[in-house]
Amino acid sequence: MSDKPTTIKEIAKILKISVSTVSRALNDHSSIGLTTKMRVKKLAMELNYEPNQKAIQFLQGKSHIIGVILPELSESFFSTAISGIEDVAYKRNYTVLLAQSHDDADREKLLVEKMKTQRVDGLLVSVSKTTSTYEHFEVFKKLNIPVVFFDRIPPIKDIHYVASNLENGTYEAVNFLLKKGHRTIGMINGPTTLVASHERKEGYIKAMISNRLKFDPSLIVSCDLSEDGTIDVMNTMLNHRRKPTAIVTFNDYVALFAMRYTRSLELEGIDFVSYANLPIINYMDYTPIASVEQFPYKQGKKAADILIDLINRPKNETGTEQAYFNVVVESELIVPTPK
Amino acid sequence: MSDKPTTIKEIAKILKISVSTVSRALNDHSSIGLTTKMRVKKLAMELNYEPNQKAIQFLQGKSHIIGVILPELSESFFSTAISGIEDVAYKRNYTVLLAQSHDDADREKLLVEKMKTQRVDGLLVSVSKTTSTYEHFEVFKKLNIPVVFFDRIPPIKDIHYVASNLENGTYEAVNFLLKKGHRTIGMINGPTTLVASHERKEGYIKAMISNRLKFDPSLIVSCDLSEDGTIDVMNTMLNHRRKPTAIVTFNDYVALFAMRYTRSLELEGIDFVSYANLPIINYMDYTPIASVEQFPYKQGKKAADILIDLINRPKNETGTEQAYFNVVVESELIVPTPK
DNA sequence: TAATTTTGCGCAAACGTTTGCTCAATGGTT
DNA sequence: AACCATTGAGCAAACGTTTGCGCAAAATTA
């Protein structure tokens, strides 16, 4: 039927009124009479009129699109986070342009370029593991396009970000194990370069101290998070003069490796606590007895909200100091209630 | 520094030439002299000129954005598929507007609306489980925006789609079990309403027949795919007069439930074959001995390629019959090589 | 040298919508 | 009767870019 979509012009012509009147009528402008409004709206309906967004975007310089760059959707943290982002975007009438860096810094850089040429209204980024320079984000500042980082945030100043703090959750985790009677608690931590490793360690220490226990640094070992690496550090743990009766692992994968290994040695009775990464964990035979939750959905939501706020904030008066949003989502220990 | 982005006009003014010359120079049009081209490009560089995509999109009526609506990113099938989609889009200079229906038909309908108002150049859809009407996709036909369905395709005529055929893979799976010496092979199938269930059954039957074995329909049971449902049908299986020595399950979750149940009964020696859904399966203690792979990445890739081809096909001459792409990606049995 | 082709560039329209300004007609107030 | 405020609607510019057409100057041919 209709080859080309209806335009405002056609409506104007049919009704023998001007385009501006039609435009105002459709937008419920106060200076248009009720009868005219009705006539316009009725015809618009009949002709299946849809405003040409491309024209509007062009005119107003807004796309109502936010770009999202993250490492890997197959990591459940991110696929959950994107749901939070998407839901907020949806509610606030934005749409989500998605791209994965696959933890490749070069690809990330290209994606940032693409987002720029698409002229997204704002950008949400969780940086790739291999990213070490951050100049490619500078352009956005010049273009006055806000960028909000989440979860994996770059170690630089003057950025907006939302991230989780694992100290709290880890504190609760260790505390929980202590309350359960454990006195020798091991921790399989990640590479010391990661902020996340540091936070875990701090939480651990804090818990020990607040329980008036001595902190034994040799009970915290770092690990490359591979299966072989996990087995190595498990051996270290198990041969420790104080063999741990409970272990906090860096993530669910490590927990799985470690638990499998202890079972293969027919060791029983070591309690594991991990960090929530894998949804599948609920379906498994052997699982950690508790998990530190990082609330990816909430993080995504928060980050998107901040970004859209930034997009819509009143034009920053020149001279005024820019304020940066730095939001920390606290982690929390979740102990499954046995059914 | 630069408050507003540089435009082609400014370049023209500075160089005292017309905007059309600048435009053509930047696009390497043949009718512009080399020296002029160089001058323009040099200045464009210096001024950090970026073409205003919104203007171009508006002018050409193309957004170079494809919409993708799928049920759940946290299902690994989809998060893998989107990678395929994204990679193709990336290569062919499109970007991906993403939205999840969360298997809610109403939400899906709204998302389709949104994609329409955003005027995507094309739409890729895997329909939600609860979707039962399909009129909301009709609008796109009128707007001449191509729609390609993938994996979960609606049971209607005259659509483009990419889907996998599980018959082949199932045939191979059953054949594999027969070659291993099994003679009584059970199948935990899904609801009979699903096309996928039908394909599995056909593959099963085909394998039996081609091995000159009698097909016993009572060895195929359908299941609601929940854990309780799985246990129910497992009981049926195990009490069958011919107790199966191998079982083909509808998906990895069902396989996990079933395997856990047999272990709880301290039954040994039943071989399981499943369909590849869960990446985590590789990390587990007890896994199916083989898997039917559905190649989500490939499916996503193919679907995106078809969509973009459709977007760029020459205008369909009126009167010419429309051709529909119906692509089937064959499934395949993967037997892990033990290390 | 005159006629013709090629080369290089400018003019202006077009895309669909919004919006500041203008202006006529109406109604109400002195 | 003269004046002012209000209401309702139109004119035209603007957003940045592409592109068909036209036209002059330069290069080629006869």
XYZ file of C-alpha atoms (C1' of nucleotides) in Angstrom:
738
model
C 0.000 0.000 0.000
C 1.810 2.984 1.368
C 5.150 3.013 -0.283
C 6.561 5.976 1.567
C 5.642 6.791 5.145
C 3.237 9.636 5.678
C 4.779 13.008 6.409
C 3.533 16.048 8.156
C 3.509 17.863 4.856
C 0.961 15.559 3.344
C -1.334 16.002 6.284
C -0.981 19.741 5.930
C -1.773 19.628 2.268
C -4.847 17.481 2.687
C -6.176 19.648 5.481
C -5.133 22.794 3.647
C -3.283 24.140 6.630
C 0.391 24.814 7.171
C 2.947 22.272 8.315
C 3.700 24.251 11.405
C 0.094 24.030 12.472
C 0.135 20.293 11.986
C 3.338 19.953 13.942
C 1.995 22.013 16.805
C -1.315 20.231 16.761
C 0.364 16.870 17.084
C 2.506 18.131 19.907
C -0.430 19.627 21.758
C 0.893 23.109 21.503
C -1.247 25.644 23.327
C -1.645 27.974 20.429
C -3.691 25.637 18.316
C -7.471 25.523 18.507
C -9.156 22.420 19.738
C -11.053 21.762 16.557
C -7.931 21.974 14.418
C -6.085 19.700 16.795
C -8.789 17.094 16.532
C -8.891 17.231 12.783
C -5.141 16.839 12.520
C -4.922 14.006 14.982
C -7.729 12.152 13.371
C -6.178 12.299 9.940
C -2.755 11.430 11.335
C -4.287 8.311 12.821
C -5.960 7.346 9.602
C -2.831 7.806 7.567
C -0.772 5.861 10.085
C 1.456 8.827 10.538
C 4.723 8.186 12.367
C 7.070 11.073 12.940
C 10.348 10.571 11.162
C 12.723 10.097 14.035
C 15.747 10.603 11.872
C 14.563 14.079 11.016
C 13.852 14.874 14.641
C 17.131 13.455 15.823
C 18.909 15.517 13.265
C 17.066 18.671 14.105
C 17.476 18.351 17.825
C 20.897 16.840 17.732
C 19.788 13.974 19.956
C 19.582 10.328 19.044
C 18.055 8.936 22.215
C 20.505 6.120 21.899
C 23.054 5.147 24.497
C 26.061 3.073 23.584
C 27.178 0.191 25.759
C 30.584 -1.396 25.429
C 31.381 -4.359 27.619
C 33.789 -7.254 27.520
C 31.661 -10.387 27.203
C 27.967 -10.958 27.194
C 28.472 -14.606 27.901
C 29.738 -13.696 31.339
C 26.638 -13.733 33.394
C 27.657 -10.647 35.299
C 27.420 -8.644 32.125
C 24.356 -10.253 30.671
C 22.604 -9.441 33.915
C 23.991 -5.935 34.034
C 22.779 -5.234 30.524
C 19.281 -6.125 31.615
C 19.451 -3.414 34.223
C 20.780 -0.970 31.685
C 18.171 -1.927 29.170
C 15.307 -1.628 31.604
C 16.297 1.880 32.604
C 16.880 2.905 29.018
C 13.523 1.504 28.117
C 11.709 3.384 30.861
C 13.423 6.632 30.104
C 12.844 6.313 26.412
C 16.312 5.491 25.268
C 17.529 2.543 23.272
C 20.724 0.576 23.687
C 23.425 0.231 21.100
C 25.453 -2.774 22.134
C 28.997 -3.882 21.431
C 31.357 -6.404 22.973
C 35.073 -5.855 23.176
C 35.790 -9.526 23.854
C 38.447 -8.226 26.198
C 40.458 -6.938 23.276
C 41.779 -3.424 23.743
C 42.119 -2.759 20.019
C 38.613 -3.809 19.278
C 37.419 -1.698 22.143
C 39.113 1.285 20.630
C 37.410 0.701 17.301
C 34.070 0.293 18.976
C 34.501 3.576 20.747
C 35.138 5.112 17.339
C 31.971 3.580 15.994
C 29.950 4.835 18.884
C 31.349 8.249 18.181
C 30.419 8.234 14.515
C 26.973 7.002 15.445
C 26.849 10.011 17.741
C 25.299 8.222 20.669
C 23.925 10.534 23.322
C 25.981 8.829 25.981
C 28.322 5.918 26.534
C 28.444 3.170 29.136
C 31.690 1.251 29.331
C 33.146 -1.649 31.211
C 36.726 -1.689 30.000
C 38.433 -4.751 28.623
C 41.057 -6.592 30.621
C 43.734 -5.692 28.137
C 42.998 -1.996 27.969
C 45.872 0.035 29.297
C 45.436 3.432 27.695
C 42.365 5.544 27.904
C 42.806 8.382 25.458
C 40.180 7.021 23.132
C 37.590 8.112 25.634
C 38.862 11.679 25.663
C 37.138 12.544 22.418
C 33.800 12.200 24.086
C 34.612 14.892 26.540
C 35.308 17.241 23.689
C 32.075 16.316 22.007
C 30.303 16.826 25.284
C 29.002 13.267 25.269
C 28.933 11.842 28.788
C 30.701 8.566 29.524
C 29.981 6.437 32.573
C 32.166 3.480 33.448
C 30.867 0.522 35.372
C 32.340 -2.475 37.149
C 35.636 -2.534 35.319
C 36.646 1.042 35.674
C 39.871 2.619 34.449
C 42.349 3.805 37.065
C 42.160 7.450 36.079
C 40.810 10.627 37.552
C 37.851 12.714 36.562
C 35.475 10.058 35.341
C 31.971 9.018 36.223
C 31.695 5.468 37.418
C 29.634 2.848 39.175
C 31.451 -0.072 40.718
C 31.005 -2.605 43.425
C 33.010 -2.770 46.584
C 33.824 -6.308 47.543
C 35.278 -5.440 50.907
C 31.936 -5.466 52.636
C 30.769 -8.722 51.161
C 34.058 -10.381 51.884
C 33.938 -9.128 55.446
C 30.523 -10.685 55.827
C 31.683 -13.891 54.227
C 34.628 -14.334 56.568
C 32.531 -13.302 59.500
C 29.963 -15.893 58.552
C 32.587 -18.594 58.437
C 33.985 -17.508 61.787
C 30.526 -17.629 63.330
C 30.184 -21.119 61.958
C 33.171 -22.020 64.068
C 35.937 -21.945 61.517
C 39.193 -20.584 62.832
C 41.508 -21.238 59.928
C 40.137 -19.645 56.800
C 42.006 -19.664 53.541
C 41.495 -17.319 50.634
C 42.235 -18.005 47.007
C 42.608 -14.514 45.704
C 43.122 -13.212 42.187
C 46.147 -11.443 40.721
C 47.378 -8.751 43.082
C 47.126 -6.176 40.326
C 43.347 -6.212 40.431
C 41.516 -3.789 42.626
C 39.061 -6.569 43.281
C 41.803 -8.704 44.852
C 42.763 -5.890 47.114
C 39.215 -5.365 48.272
C 38.779 -9.029 49.046
C 41.924 -9.020 51.116
C 40.866 -5.941 53.042
C 37.518 -7.472 53.837
C 39.206 -10.596 55.062
C 41.563 -8.688 57.321
C 38.799 -6.502 58.647
C 36.759 -9.523 59.628
C 39.651 -11.136 61.429
C 40.484 -8.003 63.319
C 36.950 -7.246 64.354
C 36.796 -10.757 65.776
C 40.040 -10.171 67.636
C 41.804 -12.867 65.698
C 45.286 -12.759 64.390
C 45.622 -12.271 60.649
C 47.903 -14.795 59.010
C 48.945 -13.427 55.573
C 50.089 -16.847 54.420
C 46.488 -17.999 54.379
C 45.795 -15.686 51.457
C 47.295 -16.901 48.214
C 46.948 -15.426 44.788
C 46.075 -17.467 41.797
C 45.846 -17.002 38.040
C 42.296 -18.371 38.230
C 42.951 -21.277 35.880
C 42.205 -24.847 36.908
C 45.870 -25.799 37.147
C 46.624 -22.652 39.070
C 43.817 -23.423 41.446
C 45.116 -26.920 42.084
C 48.575 -25.507 42.767
C 47.355 -23.095 45.384
C 45.073 -25.715 46.842
C 48.115 -27.886 47.394
C 49.795 -24.992 49.112
C 46.769 -24.542 51.316
C 46.395 -28.188 52.178
C 50.051 -28.506 53.097
C 49.926 -25.394 55.205
C 50.907 -25.964 58.802
C 47.420 -24.704 59.627
C 45.219 -26.508 57.175
C 42.171 -24.304 56.450
C 38.764 -25.690 57.294
C 37.087 -23.125 55.084
C 38.153 -21.322 51.922
C 36.978 -18.178 50.228
C 37.549 -18.396 46.483
C 37.891 -15.603 43.974
C 34.966 -16.748 41.857
C 32.688 -19.677 41.147
C 35.000 -21.226 38.607
C 37.815 -21.342 41.094
C 35.400 -22.693 43.674
C 34.386 -25.472 41.304
C 37.975 -26.382 40.512
C 38.951 -26.365 44.150
C 35.958 -28.383 45.272
C 36.475 -30.918 42.550
C 40.084 -31.253 43.574
C 39.302 -31.795 47.234
C 36.766 -34.420 46.282
C 39.321 -36.157 44.121
C 41.536 -36.307 47.188
C 38.559 -37.587 49.136
C 38.837 -34.752 51.565
C 35.647 -33.823 53.299
C 34.467 -30.987 55.415
C 36.019 -27.919 53.871
C 33.458 -25.155 53.555
C 33.682 -22.958 50.498
C 32.380 -19.463 49.984
C 32.551 -17.798 46.602
C 31.379 -14.808 44.626
C 28.258 -15.039 42.520
C 29.217 -15.493 38.912
C 27.481 -18.555 37.593
C 23.741 -18.976 37.504
C 24.246 -22.668 36.909
C 25.668 -23.057 40.371
C 22.168 -23.662 41.650
C 21.827 -26.759 39.547
C 24.951 -28.446 40.739
C 25.642 -31.197 43.192
C 28.373 -29.522 45.136
C 28.149 -25.833 45.650
C 29.690 -23.208 47.876
C 27.727 -22.797 51.088
C 27.407 -19.052 50.514
C 28.104 -16.421 47.905
C 29.012 -12.765 47.815
C 26.557 -11.059 45.538
C 27.632 -8.062 43.472
C 24.227 -7.060 42.187
C 25.041 -6.658 38.523
C 21.479 -5.736 37.670
C 21.535 -2.937 40.183
C 24.900 -1.752 38.963
C 23.731 -1.629 35.383
C 20.611 0.178 36.388
C 22.446 2.735 38.444
C 25.002 3.366 35.733
C 22.323 3.873 33.101
C 20.403 6.216 35.348
C 23.439 8.344 35.972
C 24.272 8.424 32.300
C 20.818 9.545 31.283
C 20.813 12.135 34.028
C 24.063 13.452 32.662
C 22.681 13.562 29.160
C 19.740 15.622 30.293
C 21.406 17.875 32.782
C 21.203 21.558 31.986
C 24.089 22.808 29.913
C 27.114 23.162 32.114
C 27.843 26.800 32.576
C 31.346 27.538 31.520
C 33.584 28.084 34.480
C 31.609 25.851 36.787
C 33.567 22.904 38.065
C 32.378 19.610 36.710
C 31.163 17.138 39.322
C 31.883 13.446 38.875
C 29.581 10.687 39.927
C 31.384 7.951 41.765
C 28.899 5.407 42.967
C 29.809 2.298 44.888
C 27.372 -0.574 45.090
C 28.101 -2.577 48.208
C 28.348 -6.328 47.892
C 26.513 -8.615 50.224
C 26.761 -12.183 51.477
C 23.958 -14.453 50.383
C 23.441 -17.671 52.306
C 21.083 -19.990 50.477
C 18.259 -21.258 52.633
C 18.183 -25.029 52.262
C 14.797 -26.243 51.159
C 37.869 23.895 23.301
C 35.542 23.178 20.446
C 32.085 23.626 21.764
C 30.260 22.632 18.614
C 31.584 20.012 16.233
C 33.075 21.245 12.993
C 30.768 21.273 10.001
C 31.360 21.116 6.323
C 30.164 24.675 6.053
C 32.932 26.026 8.203
C 35.523 24.245 6.157
C 33.991 25.714 3.038
C 34.031 29.193 4.474
C 37.624 29.010 5.593
C 38.769 27.660 2.261
C 36.475 30.029 0.395
C 34.962 27.258 -1.653
C 31.460 25.874 -1.733
C 30.059 23.265 0.597
C 29.383 20.932 -2.272
C 33.030 20.976 -3.211
C 33.997 20.153 0.333
C 31.519 17.317 0.473
C 32.722 15.876 -2.785
C 36.341 16.302 -1.844
C 35.856 14.381 1.359
C 34.033 11.631 -0.467
C 36.710 11.364 -3.140
C 34.369 12.350 -5.867
C 36.010 12.211 -9.281
C 35.073 15.684 -10.307
C 37.256 17.426 -7.775
C 40.826 18.381 -8.497
C 43.578 16.718 -6.559
C 44.913 19.911 -5.046
C 41.510 20.968 -3.780
C 40.961 17.521 -2.337
C 44.199 17.697 -0.448
C 43.500 21.132 0.933
C 40.071 20.101 2.130
C 41.216 16.872 3.696
C 44.085 18.545 5.438
C 41.884 21.170 7.009
C 39.245 18.604 7.901
C 41.918 16.701 9.772
C 43.115 19.747 11.611
C 39.646 20.765 12.642
C 38.823 17.239 13.748
C 35.945 17.151 11.372
C 33.470 14.327 11.856
C 30.520 14.076 9.523
C 27.261 14.507 11.351
C 25.773 11.073 11.045
C 22.374 12.238 12.095
C 22.243 14.568 9.133
C 23.385 11.838 6.781
C 20.999 9.294 8.189
C 18.219 11.767 7.790
C 19.125 12.670 4.267
C 19.588 9.138 3.065
C 16.819 7.663 5.132
C 19.187 5.026 6.489
C 20.321 4.612 10.054
C 22.809 1.794 9.602
C 21.329 0.312 12.699
C 19.777 -3.107 12.949
C 17.435 -3.965 15.763
C 17.733 -7.260 17.590
C 14.987 -8.594 19.814
C 15.597 -11.819 21.638
C 14.236 -13.523 24.735
C 17.122 -13.724 27.179
C 20.727 -12.775 26.943
C 21.536 -14.876 29.953
C 20.770 -17.972 27.917
C 24.082 -18.839 26.443
C 22.543 -19.718 23.107
C 21.518 -16.114 22.671
C 24.561 -14.476 24.094
C 26.594 -16.508 21.633
C 24.237 -15.770 18.784
C 24.451 -12.056 19.426
C 28.203 -12.270 19.042
C 27.717 -13.631 15.576
C 25.219 -10.930 14.790
C 27.447 -8.258 16.172
C 30.509 -9.418 14.295
C 28.686 -9.335 10.987
C 27.123 -5.989 11.737
C 30.510 -4.659 12.690
C 32.155 -5.840 9.488
C 29.390 -4.535 7.295
C 29.302 -1.240 9.058
C 26.092 -1.593 10.975
C 25.473 -1.265 14.657
C 23.212 -3.310 16.856
C 20.287 -1.986 18.807
C 19.522 -4.601 21.418
C 16.436 -5.463 23.408
C 15.315 -8.469 25.438
C 11.731 -9.589 25.616
C 12.362 -11.729 28.699
C 9.950 -14.146 27.080
C 7.099 -11.725 27.594
C 4.883 -11.275 24.571
C 3.612 -7.867 25.654
C 7.040 -6.517 26.188
C 8.066 -7.905 22.853
C 5.261 -6.027 21.232
C 6.366 -2.776 22.829
C 9.939 -3.369 21.806
C 8.867 -3.881 18.237
C 7.123 -0.519 18.478
C 10.274 1.097 19.756
C 12.344 -0.383 17.003
C 9.854 1.041 14.596
C 9.989 4.545 15.983
C 13.753 4.345 15.978
C 13.410 3.438 12.319
C 15.978 0.680 12.332
C 17.078 -0.410 8.889
C 16.209 -3.999 9.659
C 15.048 -6.246 12.455
C 16.301 -9.563 13.769
C 13.926 -11.431 16.035
C 13.835 -14.571 18.062
C 10.288 -14.615 19.337
C 9.376 -15.038 22.959
C 7.910 -18.275 24.261
C 4.640 -16.578 25.081
C 4.147 -14.874 21.744
C 1.112 -16.211 19.973
C 0.140 -13.435 17.580
C 2.373 -11.932 15.015
C 0.597 -8.893 13.643
C 3.006 -6.521 15.324
C 5.582 -7.521 12.763
C 3.299 -6.673 9.874
C 3.984 -2.964 10.144
C 7.518 -3.522 9.069
C 6.424 -4.979 5.808
C 4.478 -1.829 5.116
C 7.440 0.323 6.010
C 9.585 -1.838 3.791
C 11.893 -2.708 6.664
C 13.092 -6.290 6.395
C 12.604 -8.665 9.315
C 14.544 -11.890 9.739
C 13.604 -14.407 12.396
C 16.108 -16.754 13.906
C 16.038 -19.853 16.079
C 12.616 -19.276 17.593
C 10.636 -18.623 14.484
C 6.920 -17.975 14.267
C 4.771 -20.616 12.603
C 3.615 -18.383 9.782
C 4.189 -18.135 6.073
C 6.091 -15.592 4.088
C 8.874 -14.724 6.458
C 12.632 -14.793 6.293
C 14.219 -17.041 8.835
C 17.296 -18.883 9.974
C 16.825 -21.854 12.233
C 18.573 -25.025 13.183
C 17.397 -28.461 12.315
C 17.927 -30.871 15.153
C 16.976 -33.964 13.225
C 20.440 -34.442 11.845
C 22.219 -33.976 15.119
C 19.808 -36.240 16.903
C 20.251 -38.867 14.234
C 23.977 -38.719 14.768
C 23.553 -38.833 18.517
C 21.418 -41.953 18.467
C 23.645 -43.525 15.881
C 26.625 -42.832 18.058
C 24.980 -44.528 21.008
C 24.021 -47.508 18.878
C 27.591 -47.844 17.635
C 28.696 -47.825 21.237
C 26.607 -50.929 21.685
C 23.502 -49.496 23.278
C 20.305 -51.145 22.144
C 17.789 -49.536 24.434
C 17.957 -45.784 24.115
C 15.573 -43.489 25.919
C 14.763 -39.934 24.985
C 13.552 -37.219 27.307
C 11.876 -34.924 24.873
C 10.292 -31.513 25.340
C 6.648 -30.521 25.007
C 5.157 -32.011 21.869
C 4.045 -28.570 20.729
C 7.603 -27.526 19.982
C 9.012 -27.987 16.540
C 12.276 -28.844 18.223
C 10.680 -31.820 19.953
C 9.382 -33.094 16.695
C 12.779 -32.831 15.046
C 14.413 -34.721 17.848
C 11.917 -37.496 17.562
C 12.347 -37.729 13.817
C 16.093 -37.950 14.160
C 15.711 -40.685 16.716
C 13.394 -42.694 14.518
C 15.572 -42.222 11.475
C 18.587 -43.555 13.319
C 16.743 -46.629 14.532
C 15.381 -47.401 11.126
C 18.638 -46.952 9.305
C 20.151 -49.422 11.751
C 17.325 -51.850 11.065
C 16.106 -51.662 14.629
C 12.560 -51.542 15.766
C 11.360 -48.178 17.027
C 9.674 -48.328 20.393
C 7.606 -45.152 20.889
C 7.346 -45.727 24.604
C 11.052 -44.994 24.944
C 10.408 -41.373 24.029
C 8.742 -39.434 26.798
C 7.912 -35.784 26.913
C 8.763 -33.622 29.833
C 8.098 -30.076 31.015
C 11.850 -29.633 31.433
C 11.665 -28.827 35.141
C 13.638 -30.802 37.686
C 10.571 -32.477 39.142
C 9.287 -33.241 35.681
C 12.603 -34.772 34.794
C 12.579 -36.993 37.849
C 9.092 -38.130 36.982
C 9.984 -39.186 33.500
C 13.225 -40.738 34.742
C 11.151 -42.942 36.999
C 9.041 -43.916 34.034
C 12.181 -44.771 32.107
C 13.786 -46.745 34.860
C 10.666 -48.767 35.456
C 10.252 -49.477 31.795
C 10.256 -53.160 30.911
C 13.257 -52.349 28.765
C 15.386 -50.161 30.973
C 17.403 -47.777 28.766
C 21.162 -47.986 28.966
C 21.507 -44.579 27.338
C 19.340 -41.493 27.324
C 19.136 -38.495 25.038
C 17.927 -35.459 26.971
C 16.248 -32.333 25.652
C 18.892 -30.000 27.016
C 21.763 -29.728 29.443
C 19.583 -28.770 32.359
C 17.492 -31.870 31.935
C 20.668 -33.886 31.561
C 21.993 -32.492 34.824
C 18.766 -33.239 36.668
C 18.588 -36.720 35.257
C 22.203 -37.517 35.973
C 21.940 -36.200 39.487
C 18.880 -38.336 40.042
C 20.517 -41.509 38.776
C 23.487 -40.845 41.006
C 21.192 -40.346 43.967
C 19.806 -43.803 43.208
C 23.352 -45.071 42.912
C 22.719 -46.247 39.422
C 25.746 -46.495 37.228
C 26.404 -46.957 33.589
C 23.724 -44.942 31.869
C 25.207 -42.871 29.064
C 23.716 -39.437 28.482
C 23.765 -37.331 25.377
C 22.426 -33.803 25.419
C 22.209 -30.629 23.387
C 24.770 -27.916 23.902
C 23.288 -25.183 26.027
C 25.557 -24.591 28.941
C 29.155 -23.517 28.644
C 29.688 -24.496 32.239
C 29.169 -28.112 31.359
C 32.875 -28.388 30.659
C 33.733 -27.566 34.212
C 31.570 -30.177 35.806
C 32.261 -33.524 37.325
C 29.595 -35.482 35.547
C 28.781 -34.531 32.027
C 26.993 -36.017 29.057
C 29.329 -38.095 26.916
C 28.376 -36.147 23.820
C 26.407 -33.101 22.769
C 24.424 -31.968 19.772
C 25.740 -28.580 18.788
C 23.398 -25.998 17.280
C 25.993 -23.428 16.297
C 24.393 -20.307 17.703
C 27.250 -18.124 16.543
C 26.834 -19.344 13.012
C 23.086 -18.893 13.164
C 23.423 -15.337 14.370
C 25.963 -14.614 11.713
C 23.876 -16.058 8.947
C 20.756 -14.244 10.072
C 22.566 -10.920 10.226
C 24.073 -11.462 6.808
C 20.716 -12.182 5.286
C 19.189 -9.171 6.970
C 21.838 -6.809 5.725
C 21.598 -8.298 2.248
C 17.894 -7.631 2.338
C 18.460 -4.079 3.475
C 20.776 -3.427 0.587
C 18.997 -5.336 -2.123
C 17.892 -3.273 -5.083
C 14.395 -1.901 -4.711
C 11.912 -4.649 -5.316
C 10.170 -3.994 -8.560
C 6.455 -3.902 -8.068
C 4.831 -6.998 -9.390
C 7.812 -9.214 -8.832
C 7.171 -11.985 -6.359
C 9.039 -11.582 -3.155
C 11.483 -14.378 -2.350
C 11.865 -15.508 1.228
C 15.074 -16.710 2.738
C 14.601 -19.879 4.732
C 17.954 -21.070 5.933
C 18.465 -24.163 8.005
C 21.648 -24.595 9.951
C 22.231 -28.282 10.486
C 23.089 -29.465 13.966
C 25.963 -31.784 14.597
C 27.067 -34.266 17.232
C 30.152 -33.273 19.158
C 31.987 -35.991 21.057
C 34.537 -34.504 23.423
C 37.975 -36.002 23.038
C 39.110 -37.063 26.474
C 42.438 -35.529 27.382
C 41.811 29.444 -35.015
C 37.455 27.631 -34.190
C 34.865 23.954 -32.369
C 34.449 20.485 -29.074
C 35.349 17.861 -25.033
C 37.028 17.538 -20.437
C 37.933 19.203 -15.894
C 36.769 21.592 -11.722
C 33.742 23.780 -9.112
C 29.376 26.413 -7.535
C 24.243 26.925 -7.085
C 20.365 25.404 -5.059
C 17.115 21.936 -3.904
C 15.958 18.328 -0.996
C 15.174 15.427 3.348
C 11.007 16.207 7.700
C 10.453 18.590 11.554
C 10.473 22.349 15.019
C 10.035 27.083 16.423
C 10.547 32.293 16.664
C 8.240 35.733 14.630
C 4.405 37.894 12.374
C -0.256 38.874 11.747
C -5.229 38.759 11.273
C -9.419 38.110 13.600
C -11.977 37.960 17.663
C -13.529 39.513 22.111
C -13.264 42.518 25.970
C -12.228 46.805 28.286
C -12.306 51.846 28.759
C -15.757 54.295 19.136
C -11.035 53.604 19.985
C -7.830 50.587 22.164
C -5.691 46.417 23.953
C -5.252 41.504 24.973
C -6.015 37.059 23.489
C -6.505 33.341 20.321
C -5.367 30.733 16.223
C -2.651 29.992 12.490
C 0.961 30.853 8.725
C 5.805 32.119 7.001
C 10.247 30.996 6.781
C 14.549 29.765 8.749
C 17.290 26.294 10.562
C 19.739 21.682 11.231
C 24.264 19.328 7.904
C 24.822 16.879 4.102
C 24.380 15.044 -0.655
C 23.639 15.523 -5.515
C 21.646 16.892 -10.183
C 22.440 20.470 -13.014
C 24.769 24.299 -14.960
C 28.686 26.837 -16.338
C 33.191 28.639 -16.970
C 37.953 27.712 -17.925
C 41.265 24.643 -19.640
C 42.626 21.059 -22.704
C 42.011 18.565 -26.785
C 40.697 17.927 -31.442
C 39.769 19.216 -36.212
